[in-house]
mmCIF file of C-alpha atoms in Angstrom:
data_model
loop_
_atom_site.group_PDB
_atom_site.id
_atom_site.type_symbol
_atom_site.label_atom_id
_atom_site.label_comp_id
_atom_site.label_asym_id
_atom_site.label_seq_id
_atom_site.Cartn_x
_atom_site.Cartn_y
_atom_site.Cartn_z
ATOM 1 C CA MET A 1 -13.067 -16.078 1.841
ATOM 2 C CA THR A 2 -12.779 -12.994 4.066
ATOM 3 C CA ALA A 3 -12.008 -9.593 2.814
ATOM 4 C CA TYR A 4 -8.406 -9.602 4.159
ATOM 5 C CA ARG A 5 -7.751 -12.876 2.499
ATOM 6 C CA ARG A 6 -9.208 -11.830 -0.702
ATOM 7 C CA ILE A 7 -6.680 -8.787 -0.705
ATOM 8 C CA ILE A 8 -3.955 -10.412 0.894
ATOM 9 C CA ASP A 9 -4.053 -13.731 -1.826
ATOM 10 C CA GLY A 10 -4.208 -10.771 -4.415
ATOM 11 C CA ILE A 11 -0.855 -8.847 -2.904
ATOM 12 C CA ALA A 12 0.614 -13.085 -3.399
ATOM 13 C CA ASP A 13 -0.355 -12.978 -6.695
ATOM 14 C CA GLY A 14 1.323 -10.009 -8.002
ATOM 15 C CA ASP A 15 4.633 -10.288 -6.051
ATOM 16 C CA ALA A 16 7.618 -12.428 -6.901
ATOM 17 C CA ILE A 17 9.511 -11.861 -3.403
ATOM 18 C CA GLY A 18 6.911 -12.159 -0.372
ATOM 19 C CA GLY A 19 7.792 -9.052 1.505
ATOM 20 C CA PRO A 20 4.766 -7.090 0.496
ATOM 21 C CA VAL A 21 2.955 -10.204 1.648
ATOM 22 C CA ALA A 22 4.206 -10.550 4.953
ATOM 23 C CA LEU A 23 3.870 -7.141 5.900
ATOM 24 C CA ALA A 24 0.546 -6.867 4.649
ATOM 25 C CA GLU A 25 -0.265 -10.016 7.106
ATOM 26 C CA ILE A 26 1.034 -7.999 9.907
ATOM 27 C CA VAL A 27 -0.817 -4.989 9.103
ATOM 28 C CA ALA A 28 -4.243 -7.261 8.946
ATOM 29 C CA ASP A 29 -3.374 -9.142 11.957
ATOM 30 C CA SER A 30 -3.080 -5.987 13.924
ATOM 31 C CA LEU A 31 -6.544 -4.486 12.257
ATOM 32 C CA ARG A 32 -8.431 -7.454 13.653
ATOM 33 C CA THR A 33 -6.562 -7.573 16.658
ATOM 34 C CA ASN A 34 -6.952 -3.571 17.333
ATOM 35 C CA ASN A 35 -10.505 -3.583 15.626
ATOM 36 C CA GLY A 36 -8.750 -0.781 13.912
ATOM 37 C CA LEU A 37 -5.947 1.280 12.883
ATOM 38 C CA ASN A 38 -3.016 1.067 15.822
ATOM 39 C CA THR A 39 0.109 2.265 14.309
ATOM 40 C CA THR A 40 1.492 2.113 17.690
ATOM 41 C CA ASP A 41 1.010 -1.501 17.766
ATOM 42 C CA ILE A 42 1.976 -1.967 13.919
ATOM 43 C CA THR A 43 5.225 -0.319 14.887
ATOM 44 C CA SER A 44 5.848 -2.857 17.413
ATOM 45 C CA ARG A 45 5.233 -5.854 14.981
ATOM 46 C CA TYR A 46 7.051 -4.475 12.264
ATOM 47 C CA LEU A 47 10.364 -4.215 14.538
ATOM 48 C CA GLU A 48 9.291 -7.574 16.193
ATOM 49 C CA TRP A 49 9.625 -8.882 12.083
ATOM 50 C CA TRP A 50 12.728 -6.637 11.293
ATOM 51 C CA ARG A 51 14.638 -8.193 14.432
ATOM 52 C CA GLY A 52 13.254 -11.648 13.052
ATOM 53 C CA GLY A 53 14.592 -11.711 9.431
ATOM 54 C CA SER A 54 12.916 -9.343 7.702
ATOM 55 C CA PHE A 55 12.925 -9.614 3.771
ATOM 56 C CA ASP A 56 12.383 -7.523 0.758
ATOM 57 C CA THR A 57 11.409 -4.606 2.689
ATOM 58 C CA GLY A 58 12.821 -1.789 0.375
ATOM 59 C CA PRO A 59 15.177 0.508 1.602
ATOM 60 C CA THR A 60 13.183 3.444 3.561
ATOM 61 C CA PHE A 61 11.218 0.653 5.320
ATOM 62 C CA ALA A 62 14.937 -1.198 6.238
ATOM 63 C CA LEU A 63 16.217 2.072 7.091
ATOM 64 C CA VAL A 64 13.555 3.419 9.163
ATOM 65 C CA PHE A 65 13.689 0.319 11.238
ATOM 66 C CA LYS A 66 17.639 0.324 11.669
ATOM 67 C CA LEU A 67 17.196 3.379 13.313
ATOM 68 C CA ILE A 68 14.415 2.444 15.166
ATOM 69 C CA ASP A 69 16.607 -0.893 16.638
ATOM 70 C CA ASP A 70 19.379 1.029 17.270
ATOM 71 C CA GLY A 71 17.282 3.089 19.799
ATOM 72 C CA MET A 72 16.036 6.201 17.562
ATOM 73 C CA GLU A 73 12.298 7.314 18.453
ATOM 74 C CA PRO A 74 9.971 5.870 15.560
ATOM 75 C CA SER A 75 8.784 9.602 14.321
ATOM 76 C CA VAL A 76 12.160 10.949 14.598
ATOM 77 C CA ALA A 77 13.547 7.654 12.616
ATOM 78 C CA VAL A 78 10.569 8.383 9.896
ATOM 79 C CA LYS A 79 12.352 11.996 9.324
ATOM 80 C CA ALA A 80 16.000 10.673 9.666
ATOM 81 C CA ALA A 81 15.651 8.512 6.763
ATOM 82 C CA HIS A 82 14.157 10.487 4.717
ATOM 83 C CA ASP A 83 16.735 12.955 5.302
ATOM 84 C CA THR A 84 19.572 9.990 4.798
ATOM 85 C CA LEU A 85 17.765 9.286 1.703
ATOM 86 C CA GLY A 86 18.302 12.540 0.160
ATOM 87 C CA GLY A 87 14.423 13.176 0.605
ATOM 88 C CA ASN A 88 13.232 10.240 -1.565
ATOM 89 C CA SER A 89 10.804 8.086 0.765
ATOM 90 C CA ALA A 90 7.535 8.220 -1.918
ATOM 91 C CA GLY A 91 7.873 4.647 -2.746
ATOM 92 C CA SER A 92 4.900 2.451 -2.872
ATOM 93 C CA GLY A 93 5.587 0.164 -0.197
ATOM 94 C CA PRO A 94 2.853 1.109 2.124
ATOM 95 C CA ALA A 95 0.469 1.304 -0.684
ATOM 96 C CA HIS A 96 1.308 -2.440 -1.021
ATOM 97 C CA ARG A 97 0.850 -3.176 2.575
ATOM 98 C CA ASN A 98 -1.900 -0.831 3.741
ATOM 99 C CA SER A 99 -4.438 -1.778 1.093
ATOM 100 C CA VAL A 100 -5.510 -4.643 3.528
ATOM 101 C CA ILE A 101 -7.190 -1.377 5.841
ATOM 102 C CA ALA A 102 -9.953 -1.490 3.256
ATOM 103 C CA ALA A 103 -10.957 -4.683 4.673
ATOM 104 C CA CYS A 104 -11.487 -3.284 8.153
ATOM 105 C CA THR A 105 -15.157 -2.778 8.715
ATOM 106 C CA ALA A 106 -14.641 -1.003 11.688
ATOM 107 C CA ILE A 107 -13.122 2.014 9.423
ATOM 108 C CA PRO A 108 -15.596 3.613 7.915
ATOM 109 C CA ILE A 109 -15.496 4.307 4.205
ATOM 110 C CA ASP A 110 -14.558 7.965 4.116
ATOM 111 C CA GLY A 111 -12.320 7.404 6.811
ATOM 112 C CA VAL A 112 -10.115 4.590 4.842
ATOM 113 C CA PRO A 113 -7.810 7.269 2.919
ATOM 114 C CA ASP A 114 -6.982 9.083 6.273
ATOM 115 C CA ALA A 115 -6.034 5.451 7.742
ATOM 116 C CA ALA A 116 -3.803 4.874 4.743
ATOM 117 C CA ARG A 117 -1.702 7.719 5.134
ATOM 118 C CA ALA A 118 -1.295 7.408 8.766
ATOM 119 C CA GLU A 119 0.114 3.603 7.850
ATOM 120 C CA ALA A 120 2.070 5.272 5.702
ATOM 121 C CA LEU A 121 3.899 7.341 8.052
ATOM 122 C CA ILE A 122 5.156 4.897 10.255
ATOM 123 C CA THR A 123 8.082 4.368 7.403
ATOM 124 C CA HIS A 124 7.735 7.164 4.580
ATOM 125 C CA PHE A 125 7.983 10.554 5.600
ATOM 126 C CA ASP A 126 7.013 11.685 2.086
ATOM 127 C CA PRO A 127 3.055 12.986 2.279
ATOM 128 C CA VAL A 128 2.930 11.446 -1.527
ATOM 129 C CA ALA A 129 3.569 8.148 -0.195
ATOM 130 C CA GLY A 130 0.434 8.310 1.843
ATOM 131 C CA ASP A 131 -1.394 10.008 -1.110
ATOM 132 C CA ALA A 132 -0.661 7.146 -3.186
ATOM 133 C CA ALA A 133 -1.826 4.668 -0.446
ATOM 134 C CA ALA A 134 -4.672 6.388 0.058
ATOM 135 C CA VAL A 135 -5.923 5.690 -3.079
ATOM 136 C CA VAL A 136 -5.283 1.891 -3.459
ATOM 137 C CA ALA A 137 -6.787 1.414 0.047
ATOM 138 C CA LEU A 138 -10.143 3.410 -1.179
ATOM 139 C CA LEU A 139 -10.211 1.797 -4.485
ATOM 140 C CA CYS A 140 -10.051 -1.701 -2.498
ATOM 141 C CA ARG A 141 -12.969 -0.734 -0.124
ATOM 142 C CA CYS A 142 -15.052 0.270 -3.044
ATOM 143 C CA LEU A 143 -14.532 -3.158 -5.077
ATOM 144 C CA LEU A 144 -14.526 -5.045 -1.749
ATOM 145 C CA GLU A 145 -18.480 -3.481 -1.496
ATOM 146 C CA GLY A 146 -19.303 -4.833 -4.710
ATOM 147 C CA ARG A 147 -18.562 -1.870 -6.784
ATOM 148 C CA SER A 148 -17.514 -2.387 -10.331
ATOM 149 C CA TRP A 149 -14.149 -0.902 -11.230
ATOM 150 C CA VAL A 150 -15.352 1.866 -13.042
ATOM 151 C CA SER A 151 -17.971 2.892 -10.586
ATOM 152 C CA ALA A 152 -15.155 2.709 -7.751
ATOM 153 C CA LYS A 153 -12.655 4.696 -10.136
ATOM 154 C CA LYS A 154 -15.425 7.130 -10.276
ATOM 155 C CA PHE A 155 -16.001 7.271 -6.237
ATOM 156 C CA VAL A 156 -12.361 7.749 -5.770
ATOM 157 C CA ALA A 157 -12.138 10.540 -8.110
ATOM 158 C CA GLU A 158 -14.736 12.190 -6.566
ATOM 159 C CA HIS A 159 -14.095 12.062 -3.269
ATOM 160 C CA PRO A 160 -12.554 14.819 -1.263
ATOM 161 C CA GLY A 161 -9.888 12.844 0.253
ATOM 162 C CA THR A 162 -8.576 11.632 -2.846
ATOM 163 C CA GLY A 163 -9.980 13.343 -5.950
ATOM 164 C CA ASP A 164 -6.984 15.596 -6.296
ATOM 165 C CA VAL A 165 -4.223 12.796 -5.701
ATOM 166 C CA PHE A 166 -6.256 10.383 -8.472
ATOM 167 C CA ALA A 167 -6.686 13.009 -11.145
ATOM 168 C CA ALA A 168 -2.303 13.511 -10.313
ATOM 169 C CA ILE A 169 -2.024 9.888 -11.017
ATOM 170 C CA LEU A 170 -4.507 9.621 -13.901
ATOM 171 C CA GLU A 171 -1.859 12.179 -15.798
ATOM 172 C CA ARG A 172 1.190 10.366 -15.044
ATOM 173 C CA PRO A 173 2.828 8.569 -18.361
ATOM 174 C CA LEU A 174 3.601 5.007 -17.458
ATOM 175 C CA ASP A 175 6.668 4.123 -15.716
ATOM 176 C CA PRO A 176 7.395 0.686 -14.253
ATOM 177 C CA GLY A 177 9.424 2.211 -11.464
ATOM 178 C CA GLY A 178 8.820 2.373 -7.599
ATOM 179 C CA PHE A 179 7.406 6.006 -7.279
ATOM 180 C CA ALA A 180 3.989 5.611 -5.519
ATOM 181 C CA LEU A 181 2.006 7.760 -8.116
ATOM 182 C CA ASP A 182 3.584 5.446 -11.074
ATOM 183 C CA ALA A 183 3.250 2.494 -9.628
ATOM 184 C CA VAL A 184 -0.446 3.013 -8.801
ATOM 185 C CA SER A 185 -0.700 4.706 -12.211
ATOM 186 C CA ALA A 186 0.351 1.709 -13.986
ATOM 187 C CA ALA A 187 -1.733 -0.630 -12.028
ATOM 188 C CA VAL A 188 -4.957 1.637 -12.754
ATOM 189 C CA HIS A 189 -3.821 1.322 -16.497
ATOM 190 C CA PHE A 190 -3.551 -2.659 -16.702
ATOM 191 C CA THR A 191 -6.392 -3.172 -14.369
ATOM 192 C CA GLY A 192 -9.615 -4.381 -15.888
ATOM 193 C CA ARG A 193 -7.777 -5.624 -18.890
ATOM 194 C CA LEU A 194 -7.690 -9.060 -20.390
ATOM 195 C CA ASP A 195 -4.692 -10.331 -18.896
ATOM 196 C CA ALA A 196 -4.276 -7.957 -16.568
ATOM 197 C CA LEU A 197 -1.583 -9.271 -14.288
ATOM 198 C CA ARG A 198 0.923 -11.052 -16.755
ATOM 199 C CA LYS A 199 0.694 -7.594 -19.084
ATOM 200 C CA ALA A 200 1.540 -5.952 -15.867
ATOM 201 C CA SER A 201 4.550 -8.152 -14.791
ATOM 202 C CA GLU A 202 5.656 -7.544 -18.520
ATOM 203 C CA PHE A 203 5.725 -4.138 -18.165
ATOM 204 C CA ALA A 204 7.123 -3.968 -14.877
ATOM 205 C CA GLY A 205 10.160 -6.454 -15.470
ATOM 206 C CA ASP A 206 12.465 -6.993 -12.524
ATOM 207 C CA GLY A 207 10.093 -4.509 -10.851
ATOM 208 C CA ASN A 208 7.952 -5.547 -7.910
ATOM 209 C CA TYR A 209 5.716 -2.333 -8.016
ATOM 210 C CA CYS A 210 2.584 -2.156 -10.609
ATOM 211 C CA PRO A 211 2.270 -6.005 -10.737
ATOM 212 C CA VAL A 212 1.809 -6.401 -6.683
ATOM 213 C CA LEU A 213 -1.241 -3.584 -6.458
ATOM 214 C CA VAL A 214 -2.713 -5.106 -10.005
ATOM 215 C CA GLY A 215 -2.738 -8.345 -7.609
ATOM 216 C CA VAL A 216 -4.299 -6.090 -4.975
ATOM 217 C CA PHE A 217 -7.026 -4.830 -7.190
ATOM 218 C CA LEU A 218 -7.926 -8.240 -8.915
ATOM 219 C CA GLY A 219 -7.971 -9.716 -5.295
ATOM 220 C CA ALA A 220 -10.400 -6.569 -3.846
ATOM 221 C CA ALA A 221 -12.859 -7.713 -6.960
ATOM 222 C CA GLY A 222 -12.642 -11.292 -6.392
ATOM 223 C CA ARG A 223 -11.177 -12.183 -9.534
#
């Protein structure tokens, strides 16, 4: 099983609807085609998917691509959507979909956080969304390389590109919502525990946030 497939199958295990899986497939296809991150190409692929009947995108993605489809420049649309949503563009969607960046060996491990942040900015103007995605992608790269869950967390905690963010994530109280730092915090809490995905799903209720990330981590770890 390829590294991409391990992560995408993990997303599917934790995803109740299917949107994160579809978006992760798009990112993975672009990474393979371009042998690395090409945000222009990913944006074009997202727009094609949007026009073809997208689903379960989250409000930020939906508004950004409505504006792009209406003729607005992508970089302008991201900021306009952020403003229209009252500055609320710090969701966990990028952490779900761009976790597959971890599987792209053309991106060195120290470049994974910046790549995740750059991909997140396609739709989410708030840097918090990119910071959370950077933590998730780097944890996944560590797991794909064979590190234990404990070792992966230590690496991310000590990495200059993620250390401060990861410390803030670990300090947050458990919350089932879609705010990016909360979703990652809850996923880190449940991953490594027995029956992690079931417990995360019960905790999340109708939300599709934390369980997707638990699936991502378990998939990257090969479990």
